[in-house]
Amino acid sequence: MEQVKFAFEDLKVYQKSLDFIDEAYNTCESFPREEMYKLTSQFTRAANSIALNIAEGAGDSNPQFNRYLQMSLNTIKECVVCVTIAKRRGYIDENTNSKFRKNLSELSKMITSLKKYLKNTKD
């Protein structure tokens, strides 16, 4: 049977956001159990939100897609705070902190570029 594929699934920024989700979940597995309904929950929900907003806005009008991309950018900032808290609490080391920050920076740049592209094209 042929697999149904949606257009947004081909977006590189969407694929990168899925990779980030995997990293967030894998890292949160090592957080203390008492963080399950605190930082772990907040971090994984924020990571998911990046991809969810990209998917939700894709295929809509360019201004509407831009709005969802802005929500993804805002959620990236939320993830930065979660990573900072995890580092300060000793749940992740400096190497993991740097890796997350690099990935979040790349995602931010990709989303910003896509937003600029959408603003410069006709709907």
PDB file of C-alpha atoms in Angstrom:
ATOM      1  CA  MET A   1       0.000   0.000   0.000  1.00  0.00           C
ATOM      2  CA  GLU A   2       1.267   3.453  -0.914  1.00  0.00           C
ATOM      3  CA  GLN A   3       2.191   5.671   2.008  1.00  0.00           C
ATOM      4  CA  VAL A   4       0.415   9.010   2.082  1.00  0.00           C
ATOM      5  CA  LYS A   5       2.777  11.925   2.480  1.00  0.00           C
ATOM      6  CA  PHE A   6       1.987  15.541   3.238  1.00  0.00           C
ATOM      7  CA  ALA A   7       3.916  18.376   1.564  1.00  0.00           C
ATOM      8  CA  PHE A   8       5.191  19.852   4.839  1.00  0.00           C
ATOM      9  CA  GLU A   9       6.969  16.580   5.609  1.00  0.00           C
ATOM     10  CA  ASP A  10       9.501  17.432   2.880  1.00  0.00           C
ATOM     11  CA  LEU A  11      10.476  20.739   4.504  1.00  0.00           C
ATOM     12  CA  LYS A  12      14.036  20.512   5.836  1.00  0.00           C
ATOM     13  CA  VAL A  13      13.126  22.692   8.799  1.00  0.00           C
ATOM     14  CA  TYR A  14      10.348  20.257   9.697  1.00  0.00           C
ATOM     15  CA  GLN A  15      12.759  17.305   9.466  1.00  0.00           C
ATOM     16  CA  LYS A  16      15.301  19.127  11.644  1.00  0.00           C
ATOM     17  CA  SER A  17      12.596  19.888  14.197  1.00  0.00           C
ATOM     18  CA  LEU A  18      11.785  16.166  14.392  1.00  0.00           C
ATOM     19  CA  ASP A  19      15.474  15.440  15.023  1.00  0.00           C
ATOM     20  CA  PHE A  20      15.408  18.006  17.817  1.00  0.00           C
ATOM     21  CA  ILE A  21      12.354  16.311  19.363  1.00  0.00           C
ATOM     22  CA  ASP A  22      14.234  13.000  19.402  1.00  0.00           C
ATOM     23  CA  GLU A  23      17.201  14.648  21.133  1.00  0.00           C
ATOM     24  CA  ALA A  24      14.958  16.305  23.714  1.00  0.00           C
ATOM     25  CA  TYR A  25      13.142  13.067  24.559  1.00  0.00           C
ATOM     26  CA  ASN A  26      16.380  11.061  24.723  1.00  0.00           C
ATOM     27  CA  THR A  27      18.019  13.617  26.993  1.00  0.00           C
ATOM     28  CA  CYS A  28      15.000  13.973  29.266  1.00  0.00           C
ATOM     29  CA  GLU A  29      15.085  10.230  29.959  1.00  0.00           C
ATOM     30  CA  SER A  30      18.105  10.883  32.168  1.00  0.00           C
ATOM     31  CA  PHE A  31      16.474  13.704  34.160  1.00  0.00           C
ATOM     32  CA  PRO A  32      15.522  12.936  37.765  1.00  0.00           C
ATOM     33  CA  ARG A  33      12.149  11.272  38.217  1.00  0.00           C
ATOM     34  CA  GLU A  34      10.805  14.272  40.173  1.00  0.00           C
ATOM     35  CA  GLU A  35      11.180  16.368  36.998  1.00  0.00           C
ATOM     36  CA  MET A  36       8.730  14.170  35.051  1.00  0.00           C
ATOM     37  CA  TYR A  37       5.818  16.601  35.454  1.00  0.00           C
ATOM     38  CA  LYS A  38       8.013  19.680  35.615  1.00  0.00           C
ATOM     39  CA  LEU A  39      10.989  20.366  33.364  1.00  0.00           C
ATOM     40  CA  THR A  40      10.774  17.110  31.390  1.00  0.00           C
ATOM     41  CA  SER A  41       7.150  17.760  30.492  1.00  0.00           C
ATOM     42  CA  GLN A  42       7.756  21.414  29.646  1.00  0.00           C
ATOM     43  CA  PHE A  43      10.817  20.689  27.514  1.00  0.00           C
ATOM     44  CA  THR A  44       9.263  17.876  25.486  1.00  0.00           C
ATOM     45  CA  ARG A  45       6.031  19.827  24.935  1.00  0.00           C
ATOM     46  CA  ALA A  46       8.023  22.836  23.730  1.00  0.00           C
ATOM     47  CA  ALA A  47      10.161  20.675  21.430  1.00  0.00           C
ATOM     48  CA  ASN A  48       7.012  19.116  19.965  1.00  0.00           C
ATOM     49  CA  SER A  49       5.448  22.529  19.511  1.00  0.00           C
ATOM     50  CA  ILE A  50       8.177  23.621  17.079  1.00  0.00           C
ATOM     51  CA  ALA A  51       7.304  20.862  14.611  1.00  0.00           C
ATOM     52  CA  LEU A  52       3.567  21.064  15.293  1.00  0.00           C
ATOM     53  CA  ASN A  53       3.436  24.764  14.428  1.00  0.00           C
ATOM     54  CA  ILE A  54       5.430  24.238  11.231  1.00  0.00           C
ATOM     55  CA  ALA A  55       3.050  21.482  10.179  1.00  0.00           C
ATOM     56  CA  GLU A  56      -0.072  23.388  11.155  1.00  0.00           C
ATOM     57  CA  GLY A  57       0.875  26.511   9.210  1.00  0.00           C
ATOM     58  CA  ALA A  58       2.223  24.799   6.105  1.00  0.00           C
ATOM     59  CA  GLY A  59      -0.048  24.875   3.099  1.00  0.00           C
ATOM     60  CA  ASP A  60      -2.038  27.833   4.385  1.00  0.00           C
ATOM     61  CA  SER A  61      -1.625  31.368   3.084  1.00  0.00           C
ATOM     62  CA  ASN A  62       1.880  32.837   3.357  1.00  0.00           C
ATOM     63  CA  PRO A  63       0.845  35.338   6.061  1.00  0.00           C
ATOM     64  CA  GLN A  64      -0.818  32.573   8.055  1.00  0.00           C
ATOM     65  CA  PHE A  65       2.184  30.264   7.657  1.00  0.00           C
ATOM     66  CA  ASN A  66       4.413  33.139   8.791  1.00  0.00           C
ATOM     67  CA  ARG A  67       2.297  33.459  11.925  1.00  0.00           C
ATOM     68  CA  TYR A  68       2.817  29.786  12.767  1.00  0.00           C
ATOM     69  CA  LEU A  69       6.515  30.047  12.019  1.00  0.00           C
ATOM     70  CA  GLN A  70       6.713  32.937  14.473  1.00  0.00           C
ATOM     71  CA  MET A  71       5.100  30.691  17.095  1.00  0.00           C
ATOM     72  CA  SER A  72       7.813  28.109  16.354  1.00  0.00           C
ATOM     73  CA  LEU A  73      10.483  30.786  16.858  1.00  0.00           C
ATOM     74  CA  ASN A  74       8.934  31.743  20.173  1.00  0.00           C
ATOM     75  CA  THR A  75       8.913  28.104  21.230  1.00  0.00           C
ATOM     76  CA  ILE A  76      12.597  27.817  20.353  1.00  0.00           C
ATOM     77  CA  LYS A  77      13.229  30.501  22.985  1.00  0.00           C
ATOM     78  CA  GLU A  78      11.245  28.402  25.443  1.00  0.00           C
ATOM     79  CA  CYS A  79      13.505  25.444  24.645  1.00  0.00           C
ATOM     80  CA  VAL A  80      16.594  27.612  25.247  1.00  0.00           C
ATOM     81  CA  VAL A  81      15.297  28.355  28.733  1.00  0.00           C
ATOM     82  CA  CYS A  82      14.602  24.657  29.376  1.00  0.00           C
ATOM     83  CA  VAL A  83      18.152  23.789  28.295  1.00  0.00           C
ATOM     84  CA  THR A  84      19.548  26.546  30.505  1.00  0.00           C
ATOM     85  CA  ILE A  85      17.590  25.266  33.504  1.00  0.00           C
ATOM     86  CA  ALA A  86      18.738  21.694  32.818  1.00  0.00           C
ATOM     87  CA  LYS A  87      22.358  22.857  32.675  1.00  0.00           C
ATOM     88  CA  ARG A  88      22.068  24.949  35.838  1.00  0.00           C
ATOM     89  CA  ARG A  89      20.451  22.035  37.701  1.00  0.00           C
ATOM     90  CA  GLY A  90      23.212  19.676  36.562  1.00  0.00           C
ATOM     91  CA  TYR A  91      20.924  17.466  34.452  1.00  0.00           C
ATOM     92  CA  ILE A  92      23.020  18.015  31.318  1.00  0.00           C
ATOM     93  CA  ASP A  93      26.711  18.687  30.821  1.00  0.00           C
ATOM     94  CA  GLU A  94      28.319  21.541  28.886  1.00  0.00           C
ATOM     95  CA  ASN A  95      28.702  19.416  25.753  1.00  0.00           C
ATOM     96  CA  THR A  96      24.975  18.594  25.674  1.00  0.00           C
ATOM     97  CA  ASN A  97      24.102  22.206  26.449  1.00  0.00           C
ATOM     98  CA  SER A  98      26.237  23.402  23.518  1.00  0.00           C
ATOM     99  CA  LYS A  99      24.748  20.797  21.178  1.00  0.00           C
ATOM    100  CA  PHE A 100      21.192  21.819  22.046  1.00  0.00           C
ATOM    101  CA  ARG A 101      21.992  25.512  21.652  1.00  0.00           C
ATOM    102  CA  LYS A 102      23.631  24.911  18.274  1.00  0.00           C
ATOM    103  CA  ASN A 103      20.625  22.926  17.043  1.00  0.00           C
ATOM    104  CA  LEU A 104      18.194  25.549  18.317  1.00  0.00           C
ATOM    105  CA  SER A 105      20.220  28.285  16.633  1.00  0.00           C
ATOM    106  CA  GLU A 106      20.161  26.379  13.335  1.00  0.00           C
ATOM    107  CA  LEU A 107      16.414  25.837  13.606  1.00  0.00           C
ATOM    108  CA  SER A 108      15.922  29.515  14.351  1.00  0.00           C
ATOM    109  CA  LYS A 109      17.955  30.532  11.300  1.00  0.00           C
ATOM    110  CA  MET A 110      16.075  28.105   9.063  1.00  0.00           C
ATOM    111  CA  ILE A 111      12.694  29.357  10.247  1.00  0.00           C
ATOM    112  CA  THR A 112      13.761  32.991   9.902  1.00  0.00           C
ATOM    113  CA  SER A 113      14.928  32.330   6.331  1.00  0.00           C
ATOM    114  CA  LEU A 114      11.655  30.603   5.480  1.00  0.00           C
ATOM    115  CA  LYS A 115       9.709  33.536   6.936  1.00  0.00           C
ATOM    116  CA  LYS A 116      11.693  35.983   4.759  1.00  0.00           C
ATOM    117  CA  TYR A 117      11.116  33.818   1.707  1.00  0.00           C
ATOM    118  CA  LEU A 118       7.366  33.692   2.351  1.00  0.00           C
ATOM    119  CA  LYS A 119       7.191  37.474   2.779  1.00  0.00           C
ATOM    120  CA  ASN A 120       8.891  37.970  -0.583  1.00  0.00           C
ATOM    121  CA  THR A 121       6.666  35.599  -2.564  1.00  0.00           C
ATOM    122  CA  LYS A 122       3.114  36.074  -3.702  1.00  0.00           C
ATOM    123  CA  ASP A 123       0.504  33.967  -2.009  1.00  0.00           C
TER     124      ASP A 123
END
